[in-house]
Amino acid sequence: MKLNQQEVQHLLLRAGFGDNRQVIGSYIGQSPELILQKQFELCNKNTPVQIKLPKYEPTPYKELSEIEKQAIRKEAREQVKALNIEWIKTMASAPSSCQDKIAMFWHDHFACSAANGVFLQSYLDTIRGHALGNFGDMLKAVSKEPAMLQYLNNQQNKKSAPNENFAREVMELFTLGRDQGYTEKDISEAARAFTGWGFDRTGNFKFRQMVHDNNSKVVFGQTGNFDGDDILDMLLANKQTAHYISQKWVRYFVHSEGNEKLEKKVADAFYSSNYDIKTALTALFTSPDFYDKKNIGQRIKSPIELIVSVQRQLHLKIEDPSSLLYLQRMQGQVLFNPPNVAGWPDGQDWVDSATLLFRLHLPQLIFKSALIQNHPDSSFDDNDAFAIKGRLRALKTDLNLNELENDFKNKSADDLALFLIQGKWSVDASAYPTDFIDQIIFLTSKPEYQLC
């Protein structure tokens, strides 16, 4: 199978956050297998997402003054914001966005938040590092992350007072899915196996032998003195885990209604490869079902996808940290702050009358800011609610106009529309503005641009 332009764009918008016209053009006529291979190779050139973290404070927290505690909490909030900004900038600028798109899926799957930059840095390192690796390795690593153990209360899970929260979510959300034949007794017994899994102040996993339940447990009909790793191995041995993850992948990357035939194909590849993520995703992204017309241009971009893809497609960089946070908050999706352990909603839930209006104005906001950076004395329509010069300047949008114009040299407005609009699109040629930038704003401000 050789991909045309729309199919290449479909692949890069779903497996990643899209790319500019030059990159898209370089892949036209190639097979999805070869394109994926090149994208995975480019992921090796991606850089770590890291922020400057404070040195460990040796004084016990409870011995600090209230002023010192407030200062630490304020610094922690700034660390979380900084990590958010660094990650979204990396998504927009990495040689390949596949690693971060898959990591974003895992951030939603292993959803958690923390008011601690050290914990979140470690959590992000784990989901990015394992994003295209082995699911079993990632499951075990995430299960020992301080951010996750804190979020799901396993620090309080002790032999004398077992807490089932972590054990329940490991089964219901991370591996088997809800109502898959296990019982409340299985969950309570598994919780006993996870007793003692905790962390210290510096963000290191700690197995606290003194509070671990060393007695025999009965889980999934098996009896033994199981620990947490034994439970995770049992969950990985159950093929339902491969089915559950594959079902989520198909609904996330292909179509929200799912596709049983494709889900089974991906699950078989996933399980038979001992949970190799690249192998399973290659089966998904190279399937003819993935390129079926009904699956192209019908998925509403999440806020993160919208913010990142517009930058990658159009040689843009949004530099201002507070603006990047503002754009996330206004659309209802902030990195490291999912609404609950089940992650973010998807599809139609991203759009209501208020968020759609903001989304349609966003291209004007971004491009007018970019033009202001280049032309400080320019003025714009005073009736535009977003055309407030100071605010636009605060976005600090950097537009590489030469690269953008070069991408579309000798191309028509219809060529530009073919690149930006993945869904059904039809407009009379006379409707296009004559100016190149105005054409981009015209197209990216259409509801159809919200789809990928």
XYZ file of N, CA and C in Angstrom, residues 73-317:
735
model
N 5.788 25.001 48.880
C 4.589 24.701 48.084
C 4.526 25.585 46.840
N 4.904 26.858 46.988
C 4.908 27.760 45.831
C 5.934 27.301 44.798
N 7.102 26.926 45.274
C 8.150 26.459 44.362
C 7.696 25.185 43.641
N 7.006 24.305 44.369
C 6.526 23.054 43.761
C 5.522 23.347 42.647
N 4.632 24.322 42.876
C 3.657 24.672 41.828
C 4.364 25.199 40.588
N 5.414 25.996 40.788
C 6.179 26.524 39.655
C 6.895 25.406 38.898
N 7.355 24.397 39.637
C 8.010 23.255 38.981
C 7.027 22.513 38.077
N 5.812 22.307 38.570
C 4.800 21.597 37.771
C 4.478 22.396 36.506
N 4.340 23.715 36.649
C 4.083 24.561 35.474
C 5.244 24.471 34.483
N 6.467 24.526 35.008
C 7.649 24.490 34.130
C 7.718 23.187 33.356
N 7.387 22.077 34.023
C 7.421 20.772 33.349
C 6.337 20.707 32.275
N 5.181 21.245 32.573
C 4.094 21.322 31.596
C 4.581 22.051 30.340
N 5.190 23.208 30.536
C 5.643 24.030 29.398
C 6.729 23.320 28.593
N 7.679 22.737 29.299
C 8.773 22.061 28.584
C 8.255 20.904 27.748
N 7.277 20.180 28.293
C 6.770 19.024 27.535
C 6.017 19.482 26.294
N 5.166 20.472 26.429
C 4.369 20.881 25.265
C 5.263 21.530 24.197
N 6.329 22.216 24.624
C 7.274 22.761 23.642
C 7.999 21.637 22.905
N 8.332 20.571 23.645
C 8.986 19.428 23.003
C 8.054 18.756 22.012
N 6.783 18.605 22.376
C 5.809 18.026 21.444
C 5.804 18.791 20.118
N 5.913 20.114 20.213
C 5.805 20.955 19.020
C 7.088 21.001 18.200
N 8.211 20.644 18.806
C 9.493 20.854 18.111
C 10.321 19.592 17.889
N 9.945 18.468 18.459
C 10.766 17.253 18.338
C 10.858 16.797 16.887
N 11.963 16.155 16.495
C 12.094 15.650 15.116
C 10.924 14.757 14.708
N 10.476 13.903 15.622
C 9.258 13.117 15.416
C 8.369 13.309 16.641
N 7.079 13.479 16.407
C 6.166 13.656 17.542
C 5.506 12.350 17.966
N 5.908 11.215 17.343
C 5.276 9.931 17.677
C 5.483 9.568 19.148
N 6.709 9.721 19.635
C 6.995 9.345 21.023
C 6.090 10.113 21.985
N 5.954 11.412 21.764
C 5.168 12.214 22.696
C 3.666 12.020 22.505
N 3.224 11.693 21.275
C 1.797 11.401 21.102
C 1.428 10.118 21.842
N 2.286 9.096 21.732
C 2.015 7.842 22.442
C 2.151 8.074 23.949
N 3.144 8.877 24.354
C 3.286 9.199 25.784
C 2.052 9.932 26.293
N 1.467 10.786 25.442
C 0.235 11.486 25.826
C -0.893 10.490 26.031
N -0.938 9.447 25.183
C -1.933 8.388 25.396
C -1.709 7.738 26.763
N -0.442 7.449 27.083
C -0.155 6.791 28.374
C -0.424 7.745 29.542
N -0.227 9.030 29.347
C -0.553 10.001 30.412
C -2.057 9.952 30.709
N -2.862 9.754 29.675
C -4.307 9.625 29.845
C -4.655 8.261 30.454
N -3.948 7.215 30.020
C -4.220 5.854 30.504
C -3.795 5.706 31.969
N -2.562 6.113 32.267
C -2.053 6.075 33.644
C -2.224 7.473 34.253
N -3.452 7.954 34.257
C -3.703 9.338 34.655
C -3.380 9.565 36.126
N -2.627 10.606 36.396
C -2.376 11.007 37.778
C -1.873 12.442 37.792
N -1.964 13.047 38.957
C -1.441 14.397 39.132
C -0.689 14.434 40.458
N 0.113 15.470 40.641
C 0.861 15.631 41.888
C 1.290 17.089 42.000
N 1.360 17.578 43.217
C 1.828 18.950 43.437
C 3.307 18.927 43.770
N 4.056 18.146 43.019
C 5.472 17.941 43.308
C 6.207 17.735 41.995
N 7.060 18.685 41.638
C 7.762 18.604 40.368
C 8.711 17.429 40.284
N 9.323 17.046 41.398
C 10.248 15.906 41.397
C 9.495 14.632 41.039
N 8.339 14.438 41.656
C 7.553 13.236 41.383
C 7.086 13.213 39.925
N 6.613 14.362 39.438
C 6.087 14.403 38.068
C 7.198 14.271 37.030
N 8.388 14.798 37.340
C 9.516 14.623 36.418
C 9.814 13.136 36.242
N 9.829 12.404 37.353
C 10.098 10.969 37.290
C 8.986 10.241 36.536
N 7.740 10.603 36.812
C 6.585 9.994 36.119
C 6.668 10.236 34.611
N 6.984 11.478 34.214
C 7.075 11.790 32.789
C 8.231 11.038 32.132
N 9.365 10.968 32.826
C 10.498 10.197 32.290
C 10.079 8.755 32.016
N 9.270 8.197 32.895
C 8.847 6.796 32.745
C 7.902 6.624 31.562
N 6.875 7.464 31.444
C 5.917 7.246 30.344
C 6.517 7.620 28.994
N 7.448 8.595 28.954
C 8.114 8.914 27.680
C 9.142 7.838 27.340
N 9.880 7.399 28.353
C 10.925 6.402 28.110
C 10.382 5.065 27.645
N 9.199 4.693 28.138
C 8.592 3.404 27.781
C 7.495 3.553 26.732
N 7.280 4.763 26.233
C 6.134 5.012 25.347
C 6.082 4.047 24.174
N 7.234 3.734 23.592
C 7.297 2.842 22.435
C 8.081 1.573 22.771
N 8.154 1.243 24.057
C 8.916 0.069 24.489
C 8.011 -1.101 24.821
N 8.204 -1.645 26.017
C 7.443 -2.821 26.438
C 6.395 -2.420 27.482
N 5.149 -2.820 27.254
C 4.073 -2.413 28.164
C 4.261 -2.996 29.566
N 4.735 -4.243 29.646
C 4.945 -4.858 30.958
C 5.958 -4.082 31.773
N 7.048 -3.682 31.121
C 8.067 -2.891 31.824
C 7.477 -1.557 32.291
N 6.672 -0.946 31.424
C 6.092 0.342 31.790
C 5.092 0.193 32.927
N 4.256 -0.850 32.867
C 3.270 -1.076 33.925
C 3.959 -1.192 35.285
N 5.047 -1.957 35.329
C 5.750 -2.138 36.601
C 6.445 -0.848 37.041
N 6.989 -0.109 36.085
C 7.667 1.149 36.433
C 6.682 2.200 36.918
N 5.553 2.348 36.198
C 4.544 3.337 36.604
C 3.975 2.983 37.971
N 3.803 1.683 38.222
C 3.228 1.245 39.502
C 4.132 1.559 40.687
N 5.394 1.893 40.411
C 6.319 2.241 41.485
C 6.672 3.723 41.479
N 5.982 4.475 40.637
C 6.234 5.914 40.605
C 5.607 6.600 41.829
N 6.358 7.437 42.536
C 5.797 8.151 43.687
C 4.532 8.936 43.359
N 4.493 9.562 42.171
C 3.301 10.331 41.805
C 2.069 9.433 41.770
N 2.208 8.226 41.190
C 1.068 7.309 41.093
C 0.716 6.728 42.458
N 1.721 6.316 43.213
C 1.460 5.734 44.534
C 0.792 6.753 45.464
N 1.198 8.007 45.320
C 0.571 9.057 46.128
C -0.852 9.319 45.655
N -1.036 9.396 44.337
C -2.357 9.708 43.762
C -3.391 8.652 44.136
N -2.945 7.382 44.171
C -3.882 6.283 44.462
C -3.740 5.767 45.888
N -3.160 6.571 46.761
C -3.182 6.315 48.212
C -2.443 5.055 48.654
N -1.476 4.572 47.858
C -0.829 3.339 48.312
C 0.189 3.582 49.423
N 0.566 4.840 49.647
C 1.440 5.138 50.779
C 0.740 4.757 52.093
N -0.594 4.784 52.057
C -1.368 4.434 53.259
C -1.753 2.951 53.280
N -1.319 2.186 52.282
C -1.693 0.772 52.195
C -0.751 -0.065 53.062
N -1.240 -0.446 54.227
C -0.402 -1.175 55.189
C -1.098 -2.456 55.634
N -0.302 -3.399 56.130
C -0.841 -4.685 56.585
C -1.958 -4.476 57.601
N -1.782 -3.530 58.498
C -2.775 -3.297 59.551
C -4.029 -2.591 59.039
N -3.936 -1.929 57.878
C -5.081 -1.186 57.318
C -4.953 -1.129 55.799
N -5.258 -2.246 55.102
C -5.112 -2.267 53.635
C -5.983 -1.209 52.953
N -5.418 -0.578 51.924
C -6.152 0.395 51.110
C -6.255 -0.192 49.698
N -7.469 -0.353 49.191
C -7.692 -1.059 47.919
C -7.602 -0.167 46.687
N -7.413 1.113 46.872
C -7.538 2.032 45.739
C -6.585 1.685 44.589
N -5.305 1.505 44.896
C -4.327 1.217 43.853
C -4.628 -0.128 43.176
N -4.877 -1.162 43.980
C -5.144 -2.497 43.410
C -6.373 -2.477 42.513
N -7.398 -1.727 42.897
C -8.623 -1.649 42.095
C -8.353 -0.981 40.746
N -7.643 0.152 40.771
C -7.408 0.874 39.511
C -6.434 0.130 38.602
N -5.493 -0.612 39.190
C -4.589 -1.415 38.360
C -5.388 -2.405 37.524
N -6.420 -2.984 38.111
C -7.247 -3.946 37.355
C -8.259 -3.245 36.461
N -8.995 -2.284 37.021
C -10.103 -1.676 36.281
C -9.658 -0.746 35.156
N -8.562 0.000 35.371
C -8.172 1.040 34.415
C -6.860 0.763 33.687
N -5.932 0.034 34.316
C -4.597 -0.098 33.712
C -4.412 -1.396 32.932
N -5.202 -2.456 33.267
C -4.920 -3.749 32.621
C -6.175 -4.433 32.070
N -7.011 -4.995 32.932
C -8.112 -5.842 32.460
C -9.332 -5.058 31.989
N -9.583 -3.908 32.587
C -10.826 -3.190 32.320
C -11.888 -3.588 33.338
N -12.971 -2.824 33.354
C -14.030 -3.093 34.339
C -14.836 -4.343 33.962
N -15.317 -5.044 35.019
C -16.235 -6.184 34.856
C -15.654 -7.253 33.935
N -14.470 -7.696 34.261
C -13.806 -8.713 33.431
C -13.554 -10.003 34.206
N -14.487 -10.354 35.074
C -14.457 -11.667 35.713
C -13.777 -11.730 37.061
N -13.072 -10.716 37.451
C -12.453 -10.729 38.789
C -13.463 -10.228 39.814
N -13.191 -10.513 41.066
C -14.159 -10.223 42.121
C -13.618 -9.175 43.100
N -14.495 -8.719 43.975
C -14.064 -7.798 45.039
C -13.026 -8.483 45.926
N -13.177 -9.790 46.092
C -12.204 -10.545 46.896
C -10.826 -10.521 46.229
N -10.800 -10.663 44.881
C -9.517 -10.580 44.163
C -8.855 -9.215 44.418
N -9.651 -8.147 44.386
C -9.103 -6.802 44.586
C -8.563 -6.642 46.005
N -9.321 -7.092 46.988
C -8.862 -6.929 48.375
C -7.623 -7.777 48.655
N -7.562 -8.957 48.064
C -6.373 -9.798 48.255
C -5.160 -9.189 47.532
N -5.391 -8.643 46.333
C -4.287 -7.987 45.608
C -3.794 -6.766 46.384
N -4.720 -6.045 47.009
C -4.310 -4.881 47.806
C -3.343 -5.296 48.907
N -3.559 -6.469 49.483
C -2.634 -6.962 50.522
C -1.236 -7.198 49.932
N -1.205 -7.630 48.663
C 0.092 -7.866 48.016
C 0.858 -6.560 47.785
N 0.122 -5.463 47.628
C 0.774 -4.162 47.386
C 1.069 -3.404 48.683
N 0.752 -3.972 49.832
C 1.076 -3.285 51.088
C 2.589 -3.091 51.181
N 2.984 -1.932 51.653
C 4.412 -1.641 51.794
C 5.018 -0.926 50.600
N 4.279 -0.833 49.475
C 4.809 -0.094 48.315
C 4.601 1.403 48.578
N 5.697 2.140 48.693
C 5.591 3.560 48.985
C 6.778 4.326 48.421
N 7.064 5.468 48.982
C 8.126 6.336 48.453
C 8.652 7.218 49.569
N 9.857 7.774 49.333
C 10.415 8.701 50.314
C 10.303 10.138 49.798
N 10.782 11.081 50.568
C 10.631 12.506 50.218
C 11.404 12.886 48.967
N 12.454 12.112 48.678
C 13.284 12.463 47.524
C 12.727 11.903 46.219
N 11.610 11.162 46.298
C 10.990 10.643 45.086
C 11.481 9.278 44.677
N 12.003 8.518 45.611
C 12.454 7.155 45.323
C 11.436 6.142 45.845
N 11.224 5.070 45.055
C 10.338 3.991 45.493
C 10.935 3.313 46.718
N 10.084 2.975 47.681
C 10.529 2.279 48.882
C 9.601 1.095 49.163
N 10.204 -0.075 49.312
C 9.427 -1.226 49.776
C 9.600 -1.298 51.286
N 8.527 -1.066 51.997
C 8.580 -1.001 53.467
C 8.182 -2.364 54.032
N 9.172 -3.165 54.252
C 8.969 -4.547 54.690
C 8.125 -4.625 55.958
N 8.297 -3.659 56.834
C 7.620 -3.707 58.142
C 6.096 -3.590 58.028
N 5.620 -2.991 56.956
C 4.156 -2.832 56.822
C 3.581 -3.709 55.702
N 4.433 -4.601 55.144
C 3.965 -5.504 54.089
C 3.323 -6.745 54.696
N 2.253 -7.197 54.078
C 1.541 -8.400 54.521
C 2.220 -9.624 53.913
N 2.906 -10.393 54.729
C 3.634 -11.563 54.237
C 2.825 -12.853 54.306
N 1.573 -12.750 54.637
C 0.747 -13.954 54.715
C 0.249 -14.375 53.325
N -0.278 -15.574 53.255
C -0.766 -16.114 51.990
C -2.003 -15.345 51.498
N -2.084 -15.180 50.170
C -3.252 -14.527 49.558
C -3.826 -15.441 48.472
N -5.097 -15.231 48.149
C -5.742 -15.961 47.053
C -6.211 -14.944 46.016
N -5.570 -14.948 44.832
C -5.899 -13.980 43.776
C -6.121 -14.741 42.468
N -7.235 -14.494 41.811
C -7.584 -15.163 40.552
C -7.507 -16.692 40.694
N -7.868 -17.193 41.852
C -7.886 -18.635 42.074
C -6.537 -19.237 42.402
N -5.487 -18.417 42.459
C -4.146 -18.911 42.795
C -3.809 -18.504 44.234
N -3.102 -19.399 44.928
C -2.754 -19.158 46.322
C -1.239 -19.040 46.465
N -0.791 -18.049 47.234
C 0.643 -17.894 47.464
C 0.933 -16.642 48.262
N 2.159 -16.506 48.675
C 2.593 -15.291 49.391
C 3.000 -14.248 48.362
N 2.023 -13.706 47.650
C 2.291 -12.827 46.522
C 2.691 -11.427 46.980
N 3.571 -10.805 46.172
C 3.837 -9.372 46.350
C 3.274 -8.615 45.142
N 3.501 -7.301 45.078
C 2.919 -6.505 44.008
C 3.367 -6.940 42.619
N 4.646 -7.257 42.453
C 5.136 -7.681 41.134
C 4.463 -8.978 40.690
N 4.189 -9.879 41.636
C 3.487 -11.124 41.279
C 2.099 -10.815 40.720
N 1.405 -9.860 41.331
C 0.068 -9.502 40.844
C 0.152 -8.914 39.437
N 1.134 -8.049 39.212
C 1.273 -7.451 37.870
C 1.605 -8.519 36.835
N 2.420 -9.508 37.209
C 2.720 -10.604 36.279
C 1.455 -11.399 35.945
N 0.597 -11.629 36.925
C -0.664 -12.339 36.665
C -1.541 -11.550 35.694
N -1.574 -10.251 35.877
C -2.393 -9.407 34.997
C -1.852 -9.407 33.569
N -0.536 -9.425 33.428
C 0.064 -9.456 32.092
C -0.122 -10.824 31.432
N -0.181 -11.883 32.225
C -0.380 -13.218 31.657
C -1.788 -13.388 31.111
N -2.716 -12.591 31.585
C -4.103 -12.663 31.131
C -4.242 -11.889 29.809
N -4.622 -12.573 28.731
C -4.690 -11.916 27.417
C -5.734 -10.798 27.378
N -6.651 -10.784 28.339
C -7.628 -9.691 28.383
C -6.917 -8.340 28.493
N -5.744 -8.316 29.134
C -4.998 -7.050 29.225
C -4.634 -6.543 27.827
N -4.168 -7.450 26.964
C -3.828 -7.046 25.584
C -5.083 -6.583 24.837
N -6.204 -7.261 25.056
C -7.458 -6.870 24.401
C -7.904 -5.482 24.885
N -7.808 -5.269 26.178
C -8.275 -3.995 26.740
C -7.463 -2.808 26.201
N -6.143 -2.949 26.200
C -5.293 -1.864 25.690
C -5.541 -1.654 24.197
N -5.670 -2.745 23.451
C -5.890 -2.633 22.004
C -7.228 -1.969 21.695
N -8.233 -2.298 22.490
C -9.537 -1.652 22.307
C -9.426 -0.142 22.528
N -8.697 0.248 23.560
C -8.516 1.680 23.815
C -7.731 2.346 22.690
N -6.704 1.677 22.180
C -5.911 2.236 21.079
C -6.784 2.489 19.851
N -7.581 1.486 19.477
C -8.400 1.616 18.264
C -9.391 2.768 18.425
N -9.976 2.904 19.610
C -10.950 3.989 19.826
C -10.276 5.347 19.928
N -9.020 5.382 20.313
C -8.270 6.643 20.435
C -7.643 7.049 19.097
N -7.033 6.088 18.403
C -6.275 6.426 17.193
C -7.077 6.254 15.894
N -8.152 5.454 15.923
C -8.852 5.143 14.665
C -10.262 5.727 14.652
N -11.151 5.201 15.500
C -12.532 5.677 15.520
C -13.135 5.381 16.885
N -13.876 6.332 17.420
C -14.427 6.182 18.774
C -15.428 5.034 18.875
N -15.973 4.589 17.745
C -16.926 3.475 17.782
C -16.234 2.128 17.833
N -14.922 2.117 17.668
C -14.180 0.858 17.723
C -14.287 0.058 16.443
N -13.561 -1.074 16.420
C -13.547 -1.959 15.257
C -13.074 -3.319 15.791
N -14.010 -4.236 16.011
C -13.683 -5.512 16.671
C -12.604 -6.292 15.932
N -12.707 -6.303 14.598
C -11.731 -7.063 13.798
C -10.324 -6.483 13.993
N -10.215 -5.160 13.952
C -8.902 -4.528 14.110
C -8.406 -4.665 15.548
N -9.311 -4.563 16.513
C -8.919 -4.708 17.920
C -8.315 -6.089 18.166
N -8.932 -7.124 17.580
C -8.402 -8.483 17.752
C -7.038 -8.631 17.085
N -6.903 -8.059 15.901
C -5.620 -8.150 15.184
C -4.500 -7.493 15.989
N -4.781 -6.310 16.531
C -3.770 -5.589 17.307
C -3.481 -6.322 18.628
N -4.531 -6.839 19.265
C -4.342 -7.561 20.533
C -3.495 -8.806 20.321
N -3.722 -9.525 19.233
C -2.922 -10.728 18.945
C -1.456 -10.360 18.759
N -1.202 -9.283 18.017
C 0.188 -8.838 17.803
C 0.815 -8.386 19.117
N 0.032 -7.721 19.942
C 0.520 -7.207 21.227
C 0.892 -8.355 22.162
N -0.028 -9.318 22.288
C 0.189 -10.424 23.247
C 1.306 -11.352 22.763
N 1.293 -11.704 21.466
C 2.294 -12.645 20.942
C 3.702 -12.044 20.934
N 3.807 -10.713 20.973
C 5.128 -10.072 21.020
C 5.550 -9.763 22.459
N 4.825 -10.355 23.418
C 5.110 -10.088 24.838
C 4.978 -8.603 25.165
N 3.921 -8.002 24.606
C 3.537 -6.622 24.899
C 4.517 -5.582 24.346
N 5.041 -5.862 23.145
C 5.894 -4.867 22.488
C 4.995 -3.801 21.844
N 5.131 -2.591 22.289
C 4.211 -1.526 21.863
C 4.398 -1.175 20.385
N 5.649 -1.111 19.927
C 5.889 -0.784 18.514
C 5.241 -1.816 17.598
N 5.379 -3.097 17.965
C 4.814 -4.167 17.137
C 3.303 -4.023 17.026
N 2.659 -3.771 18.162
C 1.196 -3.650 18.162
C 0.734 -2.416 17.398
N 1.409 -1.290 17.608
C 0.985 -0.062 16.929
C 1.281 -0.118 15.432
N 2.334 -0.835 15.058
C 2.596 -1.023 13.628
C 1.453 -1.804 12.988
N 0.954 -2.834 13.700
C -0.198 -3.587 13.185
C -1.407 -2.676 13.014
N -1.571 -1.734 13.919
C -2.716 -0.814 13.841
C -2.559 0.198 12.701
N -1.410 0.874 12.675
C -1.240 1.974 11.722
C -0.966 1.520 10.284
N -0.684 0.234 10.090
C -0.489 -0.263 8.722
C -1.707 -1.023 8.215
N -2.730 -1.141 9.044
C -3.934 -1.863 8.630
C -4.736 -1.046 7.606
N -5.265 -1.687 6.553
C -6.138 -0.957 5.611
C -7.329 -0.324 6.311
N -7.803 -0.932 7.396
C -8.939 -0.353 8.134
C -8.621 1.050 8.643
N -7.358 1.271 9.035
C -6.965 2.584 9.559
C -7.163 3.667 8.504
N -6.978 3.311 7.219
C -7.048 4.299 6.132
C -8.418 4.333 5.456
N -9.392 3.613 6.022
C -10.752 3.673 5.486
C -11.237 5.125 5.523
N -11.907 5.561 4.466
C -12.361 6.961 4.352
C -13.183 7.407 5.560
N -13.954 6.472 6.135
C -14.835 6.846 7.246
C -14.027 7.198 8.517
N -12.740 6.820 8.529
C -11.910 7.102 9.706
C -11.054 8.352 9.561
N -11.056 8.959 8.395
C -10.204 10.128 8.131
C -11.000 11.422 8.328
N -10.420 12.338 9.091
C -11.040 13.647 9.254
C -12.346 13.640 10.019
N -12.525 12.717 10.948
C -13.784 12.660 11.709
C -13.567 12.784 13.217
N -12.325 12.818 13.662
C -12.040 12.850 15.101
C -11.755 14.288 15.537
N -12.420 14.742 16.607
C -12.177 16.100 17.100
C -10.836 16.137 17.828
N -9.986 17.082 17.436
C -8.683 17.212 18.081
C -8.868 17.584 19.552
N -8.088 16.955 20.409
C -8.080 17.374 21.814
C -7.402 18.746 21.890
N -7.583 19.477 22.980
C -6.896 20.773 23.099
C -5.388 20.681 22.920
N -4.756 19.672 23.503
C -3.307 19.530 23.333
C -2.974 19.268 21.871
N -3.751 18.412 21.217
C -3.504 18.141 19.794
C -3.642 19.423 18.978
N -4.632 20.239 19.284
C -4.844 21.466 18.518
C -3.689 22.449 18.717
N -3.276 22.638 19.967
C -2.197 23.594 20.262
C -0.877 23.156 19.624
N -0.612 21.849 19.662
C 0.669 21.348 19.141
C 0.642 21.239 17.623
N -0.443 20.719 17.060
C -0.452 20.465 15.614
C -0.379 21.755 14.806
N -1.026 22.820 15.270
C -0.971 24.066 14.498
C 0.463 24.598 14.447
N 1.231 24.348 15.500
C 2.635 24.791 15.499
C 3.476 23.929 14.566
N 3.281 22.609 14.629
C 4.101 21.721 13.799
C 3.776 21.893 12.315
N 2.501 22.106 12.005
C 2.113 22.202 10.593
C 2.584 23.498 9.949
N 2.610 24.592 10.738
C 2.747 25.917 10.118
C 3.987 26.679 10.578
N 5.022 25.968 11.001
C 6.304 26.592 11.357
C 6.129 27.675 12.434
N 5.318 27.378 13.426
C 5.047 28.323 14.507
C 5.673 27.844 15.806
N 5.983 28.794 16.669
C 6.394 28.470 18.034
C 5.711 29.461 18.969
